[in-house]
Coordinates of C-alpha atoms in Angstrom, one line a residue:
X1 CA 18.1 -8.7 -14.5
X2 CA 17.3 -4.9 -13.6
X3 CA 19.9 -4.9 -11.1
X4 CA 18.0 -3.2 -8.3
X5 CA 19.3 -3.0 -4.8
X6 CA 18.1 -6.0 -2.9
X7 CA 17.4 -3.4 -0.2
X8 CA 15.2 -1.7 -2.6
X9 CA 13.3 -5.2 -3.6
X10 CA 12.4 -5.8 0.1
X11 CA 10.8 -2.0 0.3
X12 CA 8.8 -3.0 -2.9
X13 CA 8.2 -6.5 -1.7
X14 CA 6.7 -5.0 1.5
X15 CA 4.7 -1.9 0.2
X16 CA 3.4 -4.0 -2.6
X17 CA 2.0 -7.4 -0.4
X18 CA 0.5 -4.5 2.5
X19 CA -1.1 -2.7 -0.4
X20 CA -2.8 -6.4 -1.9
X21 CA -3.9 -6.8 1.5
X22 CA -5.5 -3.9 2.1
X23 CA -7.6 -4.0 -1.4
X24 CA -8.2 -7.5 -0.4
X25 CA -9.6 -6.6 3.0
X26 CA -11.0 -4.0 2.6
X27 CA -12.3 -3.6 -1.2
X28 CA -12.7 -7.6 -2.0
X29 CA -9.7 -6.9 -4.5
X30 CA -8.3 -4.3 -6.8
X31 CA -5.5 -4.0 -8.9
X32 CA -1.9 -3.7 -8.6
X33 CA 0.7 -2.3 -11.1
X34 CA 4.5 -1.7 -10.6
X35 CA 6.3 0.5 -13.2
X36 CA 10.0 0.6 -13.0
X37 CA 11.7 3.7 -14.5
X38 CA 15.4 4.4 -14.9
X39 CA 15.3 6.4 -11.2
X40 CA 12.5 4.6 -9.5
X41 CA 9.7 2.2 -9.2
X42 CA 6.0 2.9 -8.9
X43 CA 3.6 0.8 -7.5
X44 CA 0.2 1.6 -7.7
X45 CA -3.0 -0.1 -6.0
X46 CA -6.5 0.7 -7.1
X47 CA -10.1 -0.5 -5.6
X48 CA -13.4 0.1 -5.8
X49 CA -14.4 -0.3 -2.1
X50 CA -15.7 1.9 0.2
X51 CA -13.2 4.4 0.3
X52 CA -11.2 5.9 2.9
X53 CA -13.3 8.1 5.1
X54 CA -10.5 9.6 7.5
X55 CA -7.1 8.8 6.0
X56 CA -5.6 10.9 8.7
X57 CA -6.6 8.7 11.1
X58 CA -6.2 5.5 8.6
X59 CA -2.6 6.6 8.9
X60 CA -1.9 6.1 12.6
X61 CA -0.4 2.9 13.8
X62 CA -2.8 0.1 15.0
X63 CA -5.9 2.0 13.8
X64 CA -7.8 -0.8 11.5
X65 CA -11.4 -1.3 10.2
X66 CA -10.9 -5.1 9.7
X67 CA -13.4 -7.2 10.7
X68 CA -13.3 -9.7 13.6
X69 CA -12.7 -12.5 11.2
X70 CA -9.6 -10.8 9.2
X71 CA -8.0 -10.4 12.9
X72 CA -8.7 -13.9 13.9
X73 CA -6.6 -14.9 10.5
X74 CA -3.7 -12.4 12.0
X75 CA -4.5 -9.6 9.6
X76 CA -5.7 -6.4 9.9
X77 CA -3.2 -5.2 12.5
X78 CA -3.8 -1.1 11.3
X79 CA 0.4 -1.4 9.9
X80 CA -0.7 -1.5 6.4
X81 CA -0.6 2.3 5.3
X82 CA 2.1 2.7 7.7
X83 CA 4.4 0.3 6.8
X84 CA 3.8 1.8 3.3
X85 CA 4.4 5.0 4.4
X86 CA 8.0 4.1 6.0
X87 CA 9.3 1.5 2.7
X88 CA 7.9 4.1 0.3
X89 CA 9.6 7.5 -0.5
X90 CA 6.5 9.4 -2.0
X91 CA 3.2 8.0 -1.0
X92 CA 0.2 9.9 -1.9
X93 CA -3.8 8.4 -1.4
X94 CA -6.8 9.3 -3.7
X95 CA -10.1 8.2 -1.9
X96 CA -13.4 8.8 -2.4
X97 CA -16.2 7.1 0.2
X98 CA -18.1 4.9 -1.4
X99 CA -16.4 5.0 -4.7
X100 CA -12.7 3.8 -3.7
X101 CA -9.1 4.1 -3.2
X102 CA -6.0 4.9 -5.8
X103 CA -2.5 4.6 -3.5
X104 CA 0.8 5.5 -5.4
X105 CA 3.7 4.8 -3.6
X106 CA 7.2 5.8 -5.1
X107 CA 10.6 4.2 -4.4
X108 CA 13.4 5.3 -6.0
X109 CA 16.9 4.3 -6.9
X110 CA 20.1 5.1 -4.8
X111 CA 23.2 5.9 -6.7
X112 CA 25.1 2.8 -6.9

């Protein structure tokens, strides 16, 4: 057992499913990898999709490029980065149009 905060495991929990279903959306997949250190956790989400051609705006609440189809399933609300954003403490995006997309988000630990 790592004995990480169970606050902590909902931040990663929600940063890492909103980052799977934004590669999964919007790249047809990707990868995912979570590295936990002694003072934090990374998770990192790479894709080859079509890139991020604004992030700016990518960033705002309720903006999305999801189809008509993902929305009909429920998805694609435009809260993914955001709610990143907010459950991460670092978040930084690497995006390329037409090449893809490299998010790192970084939690770390609290002082027990």
């Amino acid at each position: 057992m790592l004995g990480i905060q169970s606050e902590l495991v909902r931040r990663a929990a929600v940063v890492a499913y909103e980052a799977e279903m934004n590669a999964l959306i919007h790249a047809g997949g990707g990868t995912i990898r979570m590295t936990v250190a002694s003072d934090h956790l990374e998770i990192r989400s790479c894709d080859r999709g079509p890139g991020i051609p604004d992030v700016s705006l990518a960033m705002q609440e309720g903006f999305s490029t999801a189809s008509d189809e993902i929305r009909e399933l429920g998805f694609g609300a435009g809260m993914g980065l955001p709610n990143i954003k907010r459950n991460s403490d670092e978040m930084d995006i690497e995006t390329e149009v037409g090449v893809g997309t490299v998010l790192t988000a970084t939690i770390k630990f609290q002082e027990q």
